Every structure is written in C-alpha cells, then in structure tokens.
mmCIF file of N, CA and C in Angstrom:
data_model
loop_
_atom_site.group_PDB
_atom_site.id
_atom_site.type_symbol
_atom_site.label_atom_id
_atom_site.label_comp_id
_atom_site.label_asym_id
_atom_site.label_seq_id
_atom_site.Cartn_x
_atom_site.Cartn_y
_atom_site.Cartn_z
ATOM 1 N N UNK A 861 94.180 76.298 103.138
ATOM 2 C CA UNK A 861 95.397 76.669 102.470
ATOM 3 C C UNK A 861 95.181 78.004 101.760
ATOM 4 N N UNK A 862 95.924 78.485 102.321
ATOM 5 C CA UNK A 862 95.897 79.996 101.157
ATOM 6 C C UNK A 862 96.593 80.251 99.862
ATOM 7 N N UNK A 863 95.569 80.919 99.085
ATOM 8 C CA UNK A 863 96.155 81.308 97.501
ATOM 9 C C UNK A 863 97.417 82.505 97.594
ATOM 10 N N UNK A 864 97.897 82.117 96.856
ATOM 11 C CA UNK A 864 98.781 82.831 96.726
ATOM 12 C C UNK A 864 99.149 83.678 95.254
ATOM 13 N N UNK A 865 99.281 84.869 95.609
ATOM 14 C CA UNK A 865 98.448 85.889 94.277
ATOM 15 C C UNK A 865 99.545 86.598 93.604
ATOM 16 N N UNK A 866 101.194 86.690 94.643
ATOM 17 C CA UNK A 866 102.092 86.946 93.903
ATOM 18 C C UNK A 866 102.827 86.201 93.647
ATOM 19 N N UNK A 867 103.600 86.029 92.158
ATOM 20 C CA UNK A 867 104.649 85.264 91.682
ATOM 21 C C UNK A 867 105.916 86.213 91.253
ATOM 22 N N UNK A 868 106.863 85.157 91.009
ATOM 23 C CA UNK A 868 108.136 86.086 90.880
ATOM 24 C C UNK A 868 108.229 85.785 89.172
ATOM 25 N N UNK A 869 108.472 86.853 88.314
ATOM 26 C CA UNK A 869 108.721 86.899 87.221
ATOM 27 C C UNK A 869 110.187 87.255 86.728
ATOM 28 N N UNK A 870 110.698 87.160 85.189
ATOM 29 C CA UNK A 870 111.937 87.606 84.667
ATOM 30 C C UNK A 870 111.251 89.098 83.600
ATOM 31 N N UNK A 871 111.891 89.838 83.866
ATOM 32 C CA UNK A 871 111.840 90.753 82.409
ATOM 33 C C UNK A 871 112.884 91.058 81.615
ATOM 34 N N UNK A 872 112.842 90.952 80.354
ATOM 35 C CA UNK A 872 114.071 91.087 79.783
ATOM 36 C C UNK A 872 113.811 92.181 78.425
ATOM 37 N N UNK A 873 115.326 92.573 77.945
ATOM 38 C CA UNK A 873 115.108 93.744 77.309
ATOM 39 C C UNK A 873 114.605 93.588 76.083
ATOM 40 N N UNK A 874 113.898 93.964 75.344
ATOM 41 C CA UNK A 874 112.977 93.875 73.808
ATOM 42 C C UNK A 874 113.872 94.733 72.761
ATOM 43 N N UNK A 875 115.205 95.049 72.888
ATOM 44 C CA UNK A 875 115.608 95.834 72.080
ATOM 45 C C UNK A 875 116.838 94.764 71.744
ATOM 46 N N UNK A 876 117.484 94.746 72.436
ATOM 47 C CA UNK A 876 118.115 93.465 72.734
ATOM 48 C C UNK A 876 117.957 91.886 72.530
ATOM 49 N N UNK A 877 116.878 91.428 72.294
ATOM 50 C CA UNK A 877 116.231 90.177 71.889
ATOM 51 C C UNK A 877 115.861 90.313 70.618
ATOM 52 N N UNK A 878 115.739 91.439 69.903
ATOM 53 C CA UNK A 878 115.005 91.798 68.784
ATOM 54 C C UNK A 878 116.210 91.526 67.693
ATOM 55 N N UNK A 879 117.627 92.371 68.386
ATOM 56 C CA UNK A 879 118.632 92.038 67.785
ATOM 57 C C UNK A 879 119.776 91.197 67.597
ATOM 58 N N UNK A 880 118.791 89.935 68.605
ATOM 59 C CA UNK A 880 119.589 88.695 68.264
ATOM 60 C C UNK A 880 121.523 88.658 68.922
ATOM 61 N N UNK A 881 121.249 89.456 69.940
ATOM 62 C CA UNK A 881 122.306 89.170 70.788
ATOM 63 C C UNK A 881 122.882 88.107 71.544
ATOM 64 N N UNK A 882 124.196 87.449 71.204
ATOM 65 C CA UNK A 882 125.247 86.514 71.575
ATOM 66 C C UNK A 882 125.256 86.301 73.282
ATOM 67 N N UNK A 883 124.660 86.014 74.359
ATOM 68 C CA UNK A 883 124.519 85.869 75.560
ATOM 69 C C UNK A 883 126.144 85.379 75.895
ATOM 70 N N UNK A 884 126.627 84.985 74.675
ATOM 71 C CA UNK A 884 128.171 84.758 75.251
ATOM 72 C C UNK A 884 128.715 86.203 75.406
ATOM 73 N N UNK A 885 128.634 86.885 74.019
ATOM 74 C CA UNK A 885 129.534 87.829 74.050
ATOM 75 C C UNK A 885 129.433 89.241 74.639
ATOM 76 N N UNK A 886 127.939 90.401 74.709
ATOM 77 C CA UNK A 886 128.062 90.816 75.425
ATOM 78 C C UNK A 886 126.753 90.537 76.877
ATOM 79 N N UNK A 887 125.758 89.280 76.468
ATOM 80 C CA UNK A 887 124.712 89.793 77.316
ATOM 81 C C UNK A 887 123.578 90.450 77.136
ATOM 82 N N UNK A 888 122.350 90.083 77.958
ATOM 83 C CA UNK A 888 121.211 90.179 77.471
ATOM 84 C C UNK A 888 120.666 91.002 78.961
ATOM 85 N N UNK A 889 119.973 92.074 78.984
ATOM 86 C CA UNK A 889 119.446 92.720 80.371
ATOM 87 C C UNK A 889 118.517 91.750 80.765
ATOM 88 N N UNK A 890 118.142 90.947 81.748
ATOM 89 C CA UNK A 890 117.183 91.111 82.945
ATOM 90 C C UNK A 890 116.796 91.346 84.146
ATOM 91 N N UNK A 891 115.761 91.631 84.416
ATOM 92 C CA UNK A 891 115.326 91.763 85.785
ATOM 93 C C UNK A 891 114.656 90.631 86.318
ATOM 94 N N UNK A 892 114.282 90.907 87.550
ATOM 95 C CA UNK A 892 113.973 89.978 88.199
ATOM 96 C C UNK A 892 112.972 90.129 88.897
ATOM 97 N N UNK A 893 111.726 90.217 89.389
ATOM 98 C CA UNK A 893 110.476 91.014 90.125
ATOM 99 C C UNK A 893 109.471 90.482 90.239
ATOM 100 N N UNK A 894 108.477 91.016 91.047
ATOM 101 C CA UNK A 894 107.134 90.151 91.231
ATOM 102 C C UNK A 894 106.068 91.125 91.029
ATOM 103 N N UNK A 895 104.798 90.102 90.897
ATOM 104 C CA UNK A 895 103.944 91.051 90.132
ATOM 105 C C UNK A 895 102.434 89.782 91.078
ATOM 106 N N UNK A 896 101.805 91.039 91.160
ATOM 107 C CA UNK A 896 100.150 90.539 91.947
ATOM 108 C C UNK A 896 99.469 90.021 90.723
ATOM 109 N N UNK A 897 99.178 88.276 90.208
ATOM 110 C CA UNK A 897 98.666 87.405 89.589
ATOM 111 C C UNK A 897 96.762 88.165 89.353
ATOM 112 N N UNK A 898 96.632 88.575 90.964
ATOM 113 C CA UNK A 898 95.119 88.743 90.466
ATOM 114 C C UNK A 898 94.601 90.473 89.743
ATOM 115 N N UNK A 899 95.677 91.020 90.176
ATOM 116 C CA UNK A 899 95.817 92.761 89.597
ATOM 117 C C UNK A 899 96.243 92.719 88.209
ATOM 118 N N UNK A 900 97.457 91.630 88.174
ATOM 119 C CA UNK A 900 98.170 91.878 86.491
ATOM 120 C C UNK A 900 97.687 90.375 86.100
ATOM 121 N N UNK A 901 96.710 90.251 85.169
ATOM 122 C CA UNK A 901 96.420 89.246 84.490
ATOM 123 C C UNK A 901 97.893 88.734 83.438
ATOM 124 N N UNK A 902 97.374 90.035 82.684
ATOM 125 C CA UNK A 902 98.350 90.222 81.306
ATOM 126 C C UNK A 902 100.167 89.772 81.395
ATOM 127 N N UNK A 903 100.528 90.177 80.736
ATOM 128 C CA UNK A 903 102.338 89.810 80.589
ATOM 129 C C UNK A 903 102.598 92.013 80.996
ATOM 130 N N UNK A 904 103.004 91.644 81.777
ATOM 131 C CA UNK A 904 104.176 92.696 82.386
ATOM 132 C C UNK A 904 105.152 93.633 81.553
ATOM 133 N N UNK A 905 104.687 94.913 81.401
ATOM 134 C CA UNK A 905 105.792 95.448 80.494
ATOM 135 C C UNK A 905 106.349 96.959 81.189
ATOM 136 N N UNK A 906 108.003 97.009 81.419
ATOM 137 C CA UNK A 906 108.178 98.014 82.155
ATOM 138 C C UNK A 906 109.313 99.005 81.329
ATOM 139 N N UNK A 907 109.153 100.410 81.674
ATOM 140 C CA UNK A 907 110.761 100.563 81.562
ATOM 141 C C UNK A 907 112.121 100.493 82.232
ATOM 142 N N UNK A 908 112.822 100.207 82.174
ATOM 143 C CA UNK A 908 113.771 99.985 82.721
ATOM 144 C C UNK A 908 115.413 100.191 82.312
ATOM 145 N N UNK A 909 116.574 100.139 82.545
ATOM 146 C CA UNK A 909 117.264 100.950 81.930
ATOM 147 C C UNK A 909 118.574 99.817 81.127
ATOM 148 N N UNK A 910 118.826 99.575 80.293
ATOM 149 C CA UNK A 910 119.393 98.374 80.017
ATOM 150 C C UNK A 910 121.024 98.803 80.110
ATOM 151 N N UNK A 911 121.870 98.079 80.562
ATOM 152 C CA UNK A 911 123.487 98.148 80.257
ATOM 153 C C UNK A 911 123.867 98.009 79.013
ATOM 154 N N UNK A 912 123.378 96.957 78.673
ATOM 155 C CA UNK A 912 124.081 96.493 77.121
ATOM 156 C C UNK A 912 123.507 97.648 75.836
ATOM 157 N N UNK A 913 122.282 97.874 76.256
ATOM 158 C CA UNK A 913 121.947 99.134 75.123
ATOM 159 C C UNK A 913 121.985 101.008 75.468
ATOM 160 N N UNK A 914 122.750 100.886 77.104
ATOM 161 C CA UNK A 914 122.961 101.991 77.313
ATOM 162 C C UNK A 914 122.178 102.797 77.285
ATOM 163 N N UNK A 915 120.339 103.323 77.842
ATOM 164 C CA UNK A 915 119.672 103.742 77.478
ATOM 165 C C UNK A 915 118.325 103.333 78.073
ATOM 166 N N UNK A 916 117.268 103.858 78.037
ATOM 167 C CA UNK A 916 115.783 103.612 79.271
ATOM 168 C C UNK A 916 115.021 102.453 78.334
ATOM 169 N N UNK A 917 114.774 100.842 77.796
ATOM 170 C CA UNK A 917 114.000 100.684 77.149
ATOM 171 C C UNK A 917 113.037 99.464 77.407
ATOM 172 N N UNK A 918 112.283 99.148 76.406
ATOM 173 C CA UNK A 918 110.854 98.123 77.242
ATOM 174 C C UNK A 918 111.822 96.787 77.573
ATOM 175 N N UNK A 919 111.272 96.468 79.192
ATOM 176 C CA UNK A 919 111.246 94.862 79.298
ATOM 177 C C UNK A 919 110.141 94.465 79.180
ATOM 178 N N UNK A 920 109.913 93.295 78.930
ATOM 179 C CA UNK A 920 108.903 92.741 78.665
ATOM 180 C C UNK A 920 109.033 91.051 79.527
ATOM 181 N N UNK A 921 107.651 90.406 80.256
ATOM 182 C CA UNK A 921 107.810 89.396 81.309
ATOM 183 C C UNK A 921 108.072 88.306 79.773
ATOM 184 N N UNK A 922 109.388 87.755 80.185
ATOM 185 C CA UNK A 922 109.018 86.031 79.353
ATOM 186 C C UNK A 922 108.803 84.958 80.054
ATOM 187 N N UNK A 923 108.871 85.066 81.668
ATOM 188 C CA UNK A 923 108.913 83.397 82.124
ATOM 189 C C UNK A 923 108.412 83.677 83.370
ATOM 190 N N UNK A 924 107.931 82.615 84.056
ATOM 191 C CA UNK A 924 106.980 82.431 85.519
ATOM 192 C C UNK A 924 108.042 81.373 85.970
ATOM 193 N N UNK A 925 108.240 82.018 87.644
ATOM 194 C CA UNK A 925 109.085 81.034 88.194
ATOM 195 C C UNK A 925 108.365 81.080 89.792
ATOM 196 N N UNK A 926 108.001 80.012 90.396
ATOM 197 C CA UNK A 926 108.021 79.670 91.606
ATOM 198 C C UNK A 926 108.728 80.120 92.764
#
C-alpha cells in the first residue's frame, strides 16, 4: 500500500478571524489547497488576496481534510 504524502488543507484569512467576523453577515476568506505532508511538516502560511478585507493578506492552514 502506498503512503500518501499529500493532503488537502483549508486556509483562511488571519485578519479577518482576528476581527471576529459574523460568517452570517459578510464572510470569512478561504482557500482550499494541498500541501506535500513530508516537505511541509509545519502549518502552512500564504499570501493570498482576501475579498472581505479587500487587500493581499496572511492565510494561515486551520484544518486537515481527507
């Protein structure tokens, strides 16, 4: 059986989570992406460009999905 070394991750925006934004009202940025398990040990941090804050800023990985 073979290992399997990439998983699919979420990243979401750190500017935006910080300020405790209403997911009802306007929304929270994420992405969606995969990342090589045996290259990236660590938690995943990219830039990326958010809608809701209009502007280039950190996502950061919060969750591992299958």
């Amino acid at each position: 059986m073979a290992k399997k070394h990439r998983i699919t991750i979420i990243l979401e925006c750190t500017t935006c989570a910080r300020r405790g934004v209403k997911k009802g009202l306007r929304g929270m940025s994420r992405y969606i992406t995969t990342k090589n398990r045996r290259n990236t040990p660590k938690r995943l941090e990219l830039r990326k460009f958010c809608p809701y804050c209009f502007k280039y800023t950190i996502h950061v990985e919060i969750t591992k999905t299958r």
